[in-house]
XYZ file of N, CA, C and O in Angstrom:
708
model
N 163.252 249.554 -27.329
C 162.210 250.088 -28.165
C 160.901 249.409 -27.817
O 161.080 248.203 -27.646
N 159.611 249.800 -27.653
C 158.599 249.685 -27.389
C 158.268 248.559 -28.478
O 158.981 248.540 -29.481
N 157.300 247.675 -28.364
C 156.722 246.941 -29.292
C 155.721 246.592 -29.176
O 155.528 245.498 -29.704
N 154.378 247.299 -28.389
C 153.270 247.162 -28.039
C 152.741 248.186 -29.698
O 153.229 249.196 -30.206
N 151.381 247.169 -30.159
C 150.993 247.520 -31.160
C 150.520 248.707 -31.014
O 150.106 248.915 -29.873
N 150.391 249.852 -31.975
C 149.700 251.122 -32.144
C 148.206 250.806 -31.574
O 147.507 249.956 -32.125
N 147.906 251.295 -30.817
C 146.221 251.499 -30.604
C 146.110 252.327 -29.674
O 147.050 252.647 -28.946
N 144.713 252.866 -29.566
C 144.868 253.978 -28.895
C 144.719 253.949 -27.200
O 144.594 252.840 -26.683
N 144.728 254.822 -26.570
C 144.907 255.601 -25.401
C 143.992 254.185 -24.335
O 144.411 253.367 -23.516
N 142.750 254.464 -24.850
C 141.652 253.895 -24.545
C 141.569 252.427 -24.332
O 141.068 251.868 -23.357
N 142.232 251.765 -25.572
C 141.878 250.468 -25.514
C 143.256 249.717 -25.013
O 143.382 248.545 -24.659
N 144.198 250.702 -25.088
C 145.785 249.752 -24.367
C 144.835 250.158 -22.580
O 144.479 249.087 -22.089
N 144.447 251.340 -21.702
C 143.870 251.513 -20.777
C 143.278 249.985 -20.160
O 143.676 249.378 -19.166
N 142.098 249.582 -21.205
C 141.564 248.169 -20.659
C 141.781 247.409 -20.738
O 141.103 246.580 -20.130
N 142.876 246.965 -21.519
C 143.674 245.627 -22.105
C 143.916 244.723 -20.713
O 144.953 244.872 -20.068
N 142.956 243.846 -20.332
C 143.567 243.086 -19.780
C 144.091 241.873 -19.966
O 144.420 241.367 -18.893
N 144.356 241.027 -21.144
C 145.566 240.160 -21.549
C 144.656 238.515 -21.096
O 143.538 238.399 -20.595
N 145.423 237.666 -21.414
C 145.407 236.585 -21.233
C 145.413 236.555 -19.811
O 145.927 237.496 -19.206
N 144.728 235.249 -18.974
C 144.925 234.566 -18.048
C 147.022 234.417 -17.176
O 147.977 233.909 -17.763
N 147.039 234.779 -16.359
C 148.341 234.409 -16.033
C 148.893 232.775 -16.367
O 150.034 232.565 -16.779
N 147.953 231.747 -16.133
C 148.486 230.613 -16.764
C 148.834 230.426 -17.643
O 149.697 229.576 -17.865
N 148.079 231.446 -18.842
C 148.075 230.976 -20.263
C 149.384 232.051 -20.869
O 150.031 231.829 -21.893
N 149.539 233.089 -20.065
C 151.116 233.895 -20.086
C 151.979 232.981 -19.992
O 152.814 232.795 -20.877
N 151.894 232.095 -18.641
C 153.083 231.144 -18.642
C 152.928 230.016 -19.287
O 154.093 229.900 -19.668
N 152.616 229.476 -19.532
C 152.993 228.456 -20.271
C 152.623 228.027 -21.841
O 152.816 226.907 -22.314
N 152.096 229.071 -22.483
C 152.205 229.810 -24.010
C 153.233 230.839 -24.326
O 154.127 230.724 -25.165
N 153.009 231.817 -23.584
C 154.256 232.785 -23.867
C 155.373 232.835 -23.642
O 156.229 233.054 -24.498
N 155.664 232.573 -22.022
C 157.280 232.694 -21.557
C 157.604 231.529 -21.527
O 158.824 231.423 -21.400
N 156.677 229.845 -21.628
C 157.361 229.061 -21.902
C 157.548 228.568 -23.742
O 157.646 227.371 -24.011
N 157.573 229.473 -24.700
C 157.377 229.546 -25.492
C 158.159 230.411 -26.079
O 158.136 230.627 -27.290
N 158.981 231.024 -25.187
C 159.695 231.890 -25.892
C 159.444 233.521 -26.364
O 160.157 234.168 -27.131
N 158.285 233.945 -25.707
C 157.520 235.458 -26.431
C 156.860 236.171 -25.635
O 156.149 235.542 -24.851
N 156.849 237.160 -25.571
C 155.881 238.269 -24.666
C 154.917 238.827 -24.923
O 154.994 238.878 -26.151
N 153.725 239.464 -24.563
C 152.810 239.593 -24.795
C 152.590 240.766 -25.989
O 152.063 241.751 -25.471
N 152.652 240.814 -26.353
C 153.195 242.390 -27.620
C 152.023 242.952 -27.947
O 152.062 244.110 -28.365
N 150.407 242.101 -27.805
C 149.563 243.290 -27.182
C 149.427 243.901 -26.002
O 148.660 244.859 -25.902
N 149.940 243.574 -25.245
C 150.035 244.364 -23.686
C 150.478 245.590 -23.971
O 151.410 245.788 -24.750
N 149.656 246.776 -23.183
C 149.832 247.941 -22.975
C 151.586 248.424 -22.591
O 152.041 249.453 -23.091
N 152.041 247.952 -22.093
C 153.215 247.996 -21.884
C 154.476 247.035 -22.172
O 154.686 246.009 -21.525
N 155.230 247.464 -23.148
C 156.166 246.242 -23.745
C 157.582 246.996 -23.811
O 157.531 248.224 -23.886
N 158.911 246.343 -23.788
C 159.941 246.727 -24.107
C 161.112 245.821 -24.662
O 161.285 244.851 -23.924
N 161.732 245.845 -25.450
C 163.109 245.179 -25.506
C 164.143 245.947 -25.914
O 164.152 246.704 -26.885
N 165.043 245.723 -25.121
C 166.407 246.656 -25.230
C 167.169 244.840 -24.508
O 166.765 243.812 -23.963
N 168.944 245.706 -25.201
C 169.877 244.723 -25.119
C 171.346 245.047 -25.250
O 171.736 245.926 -26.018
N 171.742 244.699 -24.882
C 173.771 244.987 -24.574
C 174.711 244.007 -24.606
O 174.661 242.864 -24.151
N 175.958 244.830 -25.454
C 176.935 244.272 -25.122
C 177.602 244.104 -24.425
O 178.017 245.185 -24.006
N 178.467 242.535 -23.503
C 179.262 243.025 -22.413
C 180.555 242.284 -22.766
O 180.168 241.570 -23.691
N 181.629 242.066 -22.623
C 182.647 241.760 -22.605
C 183.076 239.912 -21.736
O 183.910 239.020 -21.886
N 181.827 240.221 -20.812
C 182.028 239.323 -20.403
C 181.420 237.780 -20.983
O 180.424 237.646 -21.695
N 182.033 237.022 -20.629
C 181.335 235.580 -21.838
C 180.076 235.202 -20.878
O 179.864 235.711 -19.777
N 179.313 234.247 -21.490
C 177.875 234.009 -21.415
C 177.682 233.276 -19.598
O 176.830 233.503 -18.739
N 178.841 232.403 -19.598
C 178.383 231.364 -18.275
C 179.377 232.691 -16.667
O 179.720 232.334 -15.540
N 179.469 233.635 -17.097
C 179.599 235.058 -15.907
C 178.316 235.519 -16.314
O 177.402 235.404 -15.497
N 178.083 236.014 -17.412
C 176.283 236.821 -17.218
C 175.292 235.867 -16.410
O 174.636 236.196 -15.422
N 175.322 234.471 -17.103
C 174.515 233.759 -16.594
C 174.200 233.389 -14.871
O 173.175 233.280 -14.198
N 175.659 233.270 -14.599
C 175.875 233.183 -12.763
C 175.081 234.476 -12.211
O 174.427 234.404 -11.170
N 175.149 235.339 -12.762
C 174.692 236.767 -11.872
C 173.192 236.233 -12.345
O 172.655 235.385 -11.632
N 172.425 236.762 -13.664
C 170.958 236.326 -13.567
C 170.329 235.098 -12.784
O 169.389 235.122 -11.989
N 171.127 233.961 -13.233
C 170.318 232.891 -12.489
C 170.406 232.990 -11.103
O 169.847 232.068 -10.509
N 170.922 233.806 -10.437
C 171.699 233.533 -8.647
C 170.165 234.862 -8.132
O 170.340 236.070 -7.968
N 169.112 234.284 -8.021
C 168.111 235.125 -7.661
C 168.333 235.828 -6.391
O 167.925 236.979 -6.239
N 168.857 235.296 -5.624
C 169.060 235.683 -4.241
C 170.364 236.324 -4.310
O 170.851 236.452 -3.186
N 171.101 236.774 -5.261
C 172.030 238.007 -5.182
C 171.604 238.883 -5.689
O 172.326 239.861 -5.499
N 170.065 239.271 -6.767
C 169.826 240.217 -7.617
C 169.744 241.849 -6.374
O 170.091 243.012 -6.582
N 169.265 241.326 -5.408
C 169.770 242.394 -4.421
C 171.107 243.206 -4.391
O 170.929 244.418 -4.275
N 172.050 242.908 -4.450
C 173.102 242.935 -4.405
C 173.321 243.967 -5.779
O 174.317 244.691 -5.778
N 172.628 244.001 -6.629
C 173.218 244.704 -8.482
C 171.667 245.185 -9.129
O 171.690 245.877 -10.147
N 170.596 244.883 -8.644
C 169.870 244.670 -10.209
C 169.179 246.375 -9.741
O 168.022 246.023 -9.514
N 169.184 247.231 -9.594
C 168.457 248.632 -9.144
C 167.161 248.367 -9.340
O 166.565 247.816 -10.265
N 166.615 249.119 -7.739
C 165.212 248.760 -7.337
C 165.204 247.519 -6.603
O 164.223 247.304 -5.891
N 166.170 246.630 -6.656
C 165.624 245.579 -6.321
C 165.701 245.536 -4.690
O 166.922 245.553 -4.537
N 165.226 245.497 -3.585
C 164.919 245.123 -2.171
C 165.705 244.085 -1.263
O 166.654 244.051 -0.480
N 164.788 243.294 -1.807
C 164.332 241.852 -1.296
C 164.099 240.614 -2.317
O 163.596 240.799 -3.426
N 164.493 239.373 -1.871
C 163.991 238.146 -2.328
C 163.869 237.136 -1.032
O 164.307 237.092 0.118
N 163.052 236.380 -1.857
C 162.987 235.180 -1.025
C 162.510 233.894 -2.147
O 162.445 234.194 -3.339
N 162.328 233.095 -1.904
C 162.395 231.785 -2.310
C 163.243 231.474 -3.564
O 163.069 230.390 -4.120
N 164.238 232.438 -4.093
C 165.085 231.778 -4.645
C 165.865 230.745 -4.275
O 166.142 230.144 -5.313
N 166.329 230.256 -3.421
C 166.941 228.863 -2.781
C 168.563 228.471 -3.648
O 169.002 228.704 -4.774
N 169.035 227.841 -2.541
C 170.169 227.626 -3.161
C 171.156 226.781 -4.134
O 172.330 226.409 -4.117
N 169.964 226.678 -5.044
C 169.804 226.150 -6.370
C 170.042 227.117 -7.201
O 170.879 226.966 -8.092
N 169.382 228.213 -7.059
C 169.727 228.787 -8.267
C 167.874 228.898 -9.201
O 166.823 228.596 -8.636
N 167.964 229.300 -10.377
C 166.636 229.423 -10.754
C 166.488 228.093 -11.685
O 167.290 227.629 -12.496
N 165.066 227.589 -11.260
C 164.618 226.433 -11.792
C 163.125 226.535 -12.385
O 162.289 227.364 -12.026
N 162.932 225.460 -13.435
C 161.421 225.903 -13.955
C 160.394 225.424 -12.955
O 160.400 224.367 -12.324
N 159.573 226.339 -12.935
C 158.576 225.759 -12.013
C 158.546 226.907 -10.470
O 157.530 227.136 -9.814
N 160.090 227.540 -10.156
C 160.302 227.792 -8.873
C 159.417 229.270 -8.716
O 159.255 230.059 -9.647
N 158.918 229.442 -7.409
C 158.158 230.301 -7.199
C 158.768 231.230 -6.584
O 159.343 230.760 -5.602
N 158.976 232.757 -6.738
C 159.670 233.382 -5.988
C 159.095 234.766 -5.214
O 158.265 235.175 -6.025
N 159.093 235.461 -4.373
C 158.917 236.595 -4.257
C 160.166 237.962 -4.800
O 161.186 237.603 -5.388
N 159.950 239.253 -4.557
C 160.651 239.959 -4.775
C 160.156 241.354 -4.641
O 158.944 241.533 -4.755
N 161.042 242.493 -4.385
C 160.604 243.529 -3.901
C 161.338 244.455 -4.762
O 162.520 244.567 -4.436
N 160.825 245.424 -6.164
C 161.080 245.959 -6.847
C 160.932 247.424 -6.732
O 159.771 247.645 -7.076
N 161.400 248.333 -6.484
C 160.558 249.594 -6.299
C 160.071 249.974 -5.055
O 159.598 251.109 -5.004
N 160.068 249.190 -3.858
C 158.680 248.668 -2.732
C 157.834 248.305 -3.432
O 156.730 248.842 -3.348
N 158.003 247.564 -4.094
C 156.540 246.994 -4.427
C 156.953 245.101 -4.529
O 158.039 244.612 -4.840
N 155.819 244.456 -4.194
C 156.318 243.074 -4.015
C 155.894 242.555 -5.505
O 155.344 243.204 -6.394
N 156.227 241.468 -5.509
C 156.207 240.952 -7.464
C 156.410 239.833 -7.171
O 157.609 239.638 -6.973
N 155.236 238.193 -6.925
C 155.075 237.545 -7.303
C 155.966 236.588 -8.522
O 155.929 237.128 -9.627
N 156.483 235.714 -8.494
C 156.926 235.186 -9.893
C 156.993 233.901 -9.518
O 156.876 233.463 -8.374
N 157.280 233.008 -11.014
C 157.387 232.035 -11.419
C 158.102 232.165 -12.450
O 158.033 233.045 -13.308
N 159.124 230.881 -12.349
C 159.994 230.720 -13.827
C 159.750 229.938 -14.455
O 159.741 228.765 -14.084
N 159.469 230.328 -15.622
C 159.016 229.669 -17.138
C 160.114 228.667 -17.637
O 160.119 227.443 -17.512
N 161.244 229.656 -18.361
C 162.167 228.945 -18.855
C 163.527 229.112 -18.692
O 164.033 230.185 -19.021
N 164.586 227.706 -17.974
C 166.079 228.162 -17.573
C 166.860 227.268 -18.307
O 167.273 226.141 -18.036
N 166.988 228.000 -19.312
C 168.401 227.574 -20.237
C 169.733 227.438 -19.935
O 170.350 227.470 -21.000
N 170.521 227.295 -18.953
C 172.129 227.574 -18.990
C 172.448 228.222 -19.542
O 171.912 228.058 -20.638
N 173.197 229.163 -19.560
C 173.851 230.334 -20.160
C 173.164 230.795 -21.836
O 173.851 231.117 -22.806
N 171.950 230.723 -21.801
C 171.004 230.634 -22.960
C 169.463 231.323 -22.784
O 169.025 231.992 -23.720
N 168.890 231.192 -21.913
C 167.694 232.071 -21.616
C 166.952 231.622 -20.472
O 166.663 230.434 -20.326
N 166.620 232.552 -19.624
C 165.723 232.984 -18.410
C 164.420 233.922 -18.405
O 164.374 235.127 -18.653
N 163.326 233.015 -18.043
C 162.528 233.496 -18.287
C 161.279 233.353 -17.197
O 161.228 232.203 -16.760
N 160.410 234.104 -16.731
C 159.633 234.574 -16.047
C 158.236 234.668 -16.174
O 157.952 235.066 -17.304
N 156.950 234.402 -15.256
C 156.412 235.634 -15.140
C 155.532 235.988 -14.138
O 155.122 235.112 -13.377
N 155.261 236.864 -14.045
C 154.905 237.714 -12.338
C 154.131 238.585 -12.167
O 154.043 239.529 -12.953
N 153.239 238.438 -10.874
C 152.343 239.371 -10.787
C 152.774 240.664 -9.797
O 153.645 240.830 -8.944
N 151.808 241.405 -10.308
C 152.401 243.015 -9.093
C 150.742 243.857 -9.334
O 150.195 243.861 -10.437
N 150.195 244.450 -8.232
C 149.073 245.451 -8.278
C 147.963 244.810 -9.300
O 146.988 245.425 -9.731
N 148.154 244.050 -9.468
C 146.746 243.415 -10.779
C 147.557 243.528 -11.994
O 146.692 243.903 -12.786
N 148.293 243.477 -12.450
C 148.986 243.231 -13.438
C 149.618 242.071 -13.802
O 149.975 241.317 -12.897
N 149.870 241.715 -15.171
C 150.534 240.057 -14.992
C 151.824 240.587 -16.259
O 151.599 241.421 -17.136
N 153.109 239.886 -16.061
C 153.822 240.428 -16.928
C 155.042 239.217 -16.955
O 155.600 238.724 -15.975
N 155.219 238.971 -18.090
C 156.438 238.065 -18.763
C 157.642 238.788 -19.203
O 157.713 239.395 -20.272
N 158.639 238.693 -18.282
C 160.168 238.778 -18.513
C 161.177 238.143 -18.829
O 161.452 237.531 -17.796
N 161.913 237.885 -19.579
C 162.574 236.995 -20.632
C 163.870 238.130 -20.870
O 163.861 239.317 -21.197
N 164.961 237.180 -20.547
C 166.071 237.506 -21.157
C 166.746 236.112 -22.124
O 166.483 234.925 -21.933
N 167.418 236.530 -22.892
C 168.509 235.909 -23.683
C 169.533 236.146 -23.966
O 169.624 237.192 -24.609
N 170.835 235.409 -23.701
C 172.136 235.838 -24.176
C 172.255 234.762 -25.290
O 171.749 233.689 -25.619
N 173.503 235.921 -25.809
C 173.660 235.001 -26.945
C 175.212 235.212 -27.162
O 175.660 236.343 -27.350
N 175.961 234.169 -27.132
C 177.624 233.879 -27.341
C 177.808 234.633 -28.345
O 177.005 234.573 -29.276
N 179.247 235.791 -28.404
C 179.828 236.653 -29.285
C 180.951 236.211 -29.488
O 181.718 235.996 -28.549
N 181.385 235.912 -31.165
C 182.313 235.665 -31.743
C 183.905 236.112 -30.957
O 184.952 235.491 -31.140
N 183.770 237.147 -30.204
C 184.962 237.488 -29.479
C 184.975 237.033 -27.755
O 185.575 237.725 -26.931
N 184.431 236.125 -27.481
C 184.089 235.721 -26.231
C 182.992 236.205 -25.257
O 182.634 235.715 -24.186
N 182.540 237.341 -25.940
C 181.356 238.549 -25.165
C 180.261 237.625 -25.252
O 180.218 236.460 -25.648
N 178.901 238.829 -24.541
C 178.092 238.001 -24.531
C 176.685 239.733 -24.710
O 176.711 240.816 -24.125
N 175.710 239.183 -25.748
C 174.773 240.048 -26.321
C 173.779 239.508 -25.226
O 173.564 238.329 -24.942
N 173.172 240.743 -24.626
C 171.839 240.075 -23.622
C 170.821 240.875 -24.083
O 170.746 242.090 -24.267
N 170.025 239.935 -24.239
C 168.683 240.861 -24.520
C 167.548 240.602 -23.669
O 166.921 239.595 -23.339
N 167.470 242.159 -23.357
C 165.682 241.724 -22.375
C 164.459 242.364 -22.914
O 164.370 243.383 -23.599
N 163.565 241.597 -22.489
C 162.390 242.181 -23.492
C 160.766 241.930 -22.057
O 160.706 241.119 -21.133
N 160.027 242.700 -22.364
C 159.304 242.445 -21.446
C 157.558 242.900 -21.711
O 157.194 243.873 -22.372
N 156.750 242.022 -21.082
C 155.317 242.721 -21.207
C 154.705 242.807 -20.538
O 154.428 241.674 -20.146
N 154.026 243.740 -19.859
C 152.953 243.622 -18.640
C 151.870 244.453 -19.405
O 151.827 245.415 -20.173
N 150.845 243.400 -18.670
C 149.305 244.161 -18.695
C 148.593 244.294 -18.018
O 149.182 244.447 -16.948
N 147.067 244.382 -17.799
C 146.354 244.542 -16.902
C 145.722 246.072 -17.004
O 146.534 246.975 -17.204
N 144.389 246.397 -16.884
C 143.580 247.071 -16.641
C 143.856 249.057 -15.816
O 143.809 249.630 -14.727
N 144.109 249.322 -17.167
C 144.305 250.805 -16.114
C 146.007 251.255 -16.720
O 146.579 252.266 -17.129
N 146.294 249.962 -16.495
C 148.154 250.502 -16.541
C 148.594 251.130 -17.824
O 149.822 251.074 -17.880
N 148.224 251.540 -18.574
C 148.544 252.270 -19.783
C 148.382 253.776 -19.132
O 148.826 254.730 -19.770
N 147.675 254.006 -17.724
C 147.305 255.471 -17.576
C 148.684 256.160 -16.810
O 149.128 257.308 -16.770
N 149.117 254.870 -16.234
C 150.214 255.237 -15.099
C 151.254 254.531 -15.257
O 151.831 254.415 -14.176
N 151.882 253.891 -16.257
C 153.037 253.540 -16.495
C 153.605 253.330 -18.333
O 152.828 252.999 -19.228
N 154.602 253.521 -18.471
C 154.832 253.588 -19.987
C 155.610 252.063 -20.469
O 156.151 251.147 -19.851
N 155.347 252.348 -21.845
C 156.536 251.581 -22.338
C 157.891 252.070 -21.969
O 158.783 251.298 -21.617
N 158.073 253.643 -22.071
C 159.770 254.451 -22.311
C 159.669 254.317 -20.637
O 160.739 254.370 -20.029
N 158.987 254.223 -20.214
C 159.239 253.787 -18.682
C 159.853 252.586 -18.007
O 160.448 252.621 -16.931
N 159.595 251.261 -18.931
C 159.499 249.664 -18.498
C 161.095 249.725 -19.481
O 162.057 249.083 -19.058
N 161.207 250.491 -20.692
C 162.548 250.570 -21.118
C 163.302 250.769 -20.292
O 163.810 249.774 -19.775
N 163.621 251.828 -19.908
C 164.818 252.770 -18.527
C 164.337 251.890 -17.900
O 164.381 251.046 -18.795
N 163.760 251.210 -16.809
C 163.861 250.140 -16.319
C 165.188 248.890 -16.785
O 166.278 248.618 -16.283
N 164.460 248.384 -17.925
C 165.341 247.388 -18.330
C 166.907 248.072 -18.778
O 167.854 247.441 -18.309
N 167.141 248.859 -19.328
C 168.519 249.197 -19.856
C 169.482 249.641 -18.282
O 170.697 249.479 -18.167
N 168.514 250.242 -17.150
C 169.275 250.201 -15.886
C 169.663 248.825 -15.784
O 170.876 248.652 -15.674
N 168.699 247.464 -15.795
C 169.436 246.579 -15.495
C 170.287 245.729 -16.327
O 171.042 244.870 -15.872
N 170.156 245.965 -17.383
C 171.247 245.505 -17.950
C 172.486 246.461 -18.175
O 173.465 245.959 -18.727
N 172.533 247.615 -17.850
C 173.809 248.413 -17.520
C 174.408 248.055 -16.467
O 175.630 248.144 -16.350
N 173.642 247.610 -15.571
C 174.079 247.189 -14.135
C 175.002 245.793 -14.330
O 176.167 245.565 -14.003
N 174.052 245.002 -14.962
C 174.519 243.631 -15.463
C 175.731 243.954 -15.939
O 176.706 244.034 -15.190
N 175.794 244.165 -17.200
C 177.099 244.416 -17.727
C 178.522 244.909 -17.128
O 179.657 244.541 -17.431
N 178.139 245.747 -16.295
C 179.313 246.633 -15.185
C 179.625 245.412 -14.265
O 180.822 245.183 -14.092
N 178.960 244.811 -13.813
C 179.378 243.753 -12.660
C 179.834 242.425 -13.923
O 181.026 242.198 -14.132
N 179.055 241.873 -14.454
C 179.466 240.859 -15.211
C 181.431 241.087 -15.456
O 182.318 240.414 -14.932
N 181.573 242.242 -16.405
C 183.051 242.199 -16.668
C 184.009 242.646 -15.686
O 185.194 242.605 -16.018
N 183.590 243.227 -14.091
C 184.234 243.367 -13.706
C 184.788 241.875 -12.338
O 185.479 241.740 -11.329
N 183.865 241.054 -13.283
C 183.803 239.619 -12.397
C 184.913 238.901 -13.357
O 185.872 238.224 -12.988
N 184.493 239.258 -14.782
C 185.499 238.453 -15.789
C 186.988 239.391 -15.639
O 187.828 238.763 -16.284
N 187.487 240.365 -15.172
C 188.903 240.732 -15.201
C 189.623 239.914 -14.341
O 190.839 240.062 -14.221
């Protein structure tokens, strides 16, 4: 569901947002996304599988190739795994996307944020341990920048995210059988 405030046409159009520094290390290291940005989403799923299998697939940047749709290419994920601070590239769509990680929780929350075309945008997921061994993931996301309200949606950046966490989920439990 969208969570970019009601305003109109015009003024989500010019919204260009905070400084990218002040995205990262107020917002995504803080826990929150930009929710005036022209473009916002959070959607979230159940999977079967428990938290430290979801977690191996998100944090393993250099397999998101492998599952996450759209995704290309990476590079500087390294074979660590995702760390705060680490700088990464990535190729979404064909399009390249800049990032940095905010915040890496262990099987608890991953978080982002990244530039693409003049846009700056904070991505944040969270799982959260289910009483039956499952695991609830939620992703939520905000990008802004100048213009992008004309040519990209919220119900757009949604179907985005629910592809990848459908994706997630399908591989996650078929890692836990």
């Amino acid at each position: 569901m969208p969570v970019t405030e009601q305003r109109s046409l015009l003024s989500r159009a010019f919204y260009v947002g905070p400084p990218l520094r002040t995205l990262h290390e107020e917002y995504a290291k803080g826990g929150r996304i930009d929710t005036a940005a022209p473009v916002t989403a959070v959607c979230g799923i159940r999977t079967a599988a428990p938290p430290a299998v979801v977690w191996r697939l998100l944090s393993d940047l250099d397999g998101w190739p492998g599952w996450v749709p759209g995704v290309a290419a990476m590079s500087g994920g390294g074979p660590g795994g995702a760390v705060p601070g680490l700088s990464f590239r990535w190729k979404l769509g064909g399009m390249t996307i800049r990032s940095t990680m905010a915040v890496v929780t262990p099987e608890r929350e991953l978080c982002w944020t990244g530039l693409l075309a003049g846009t700056r945008a904070v991505h944040r997921f969270r799982l959260v341990p289910l009483p039956d061994g499952g695991t609830e993931v939620v992703s939520e996301e905000s990008i802004g920048g100048p213009l992008l309200a004309l040519y990209y949606s919220s119900e757009r950046l949604e179907q985005v995210l629910r592809a990848w966490l459908s994706a997630l989920k399908t591989l996650a439990e078929e890692q836990t059988r």
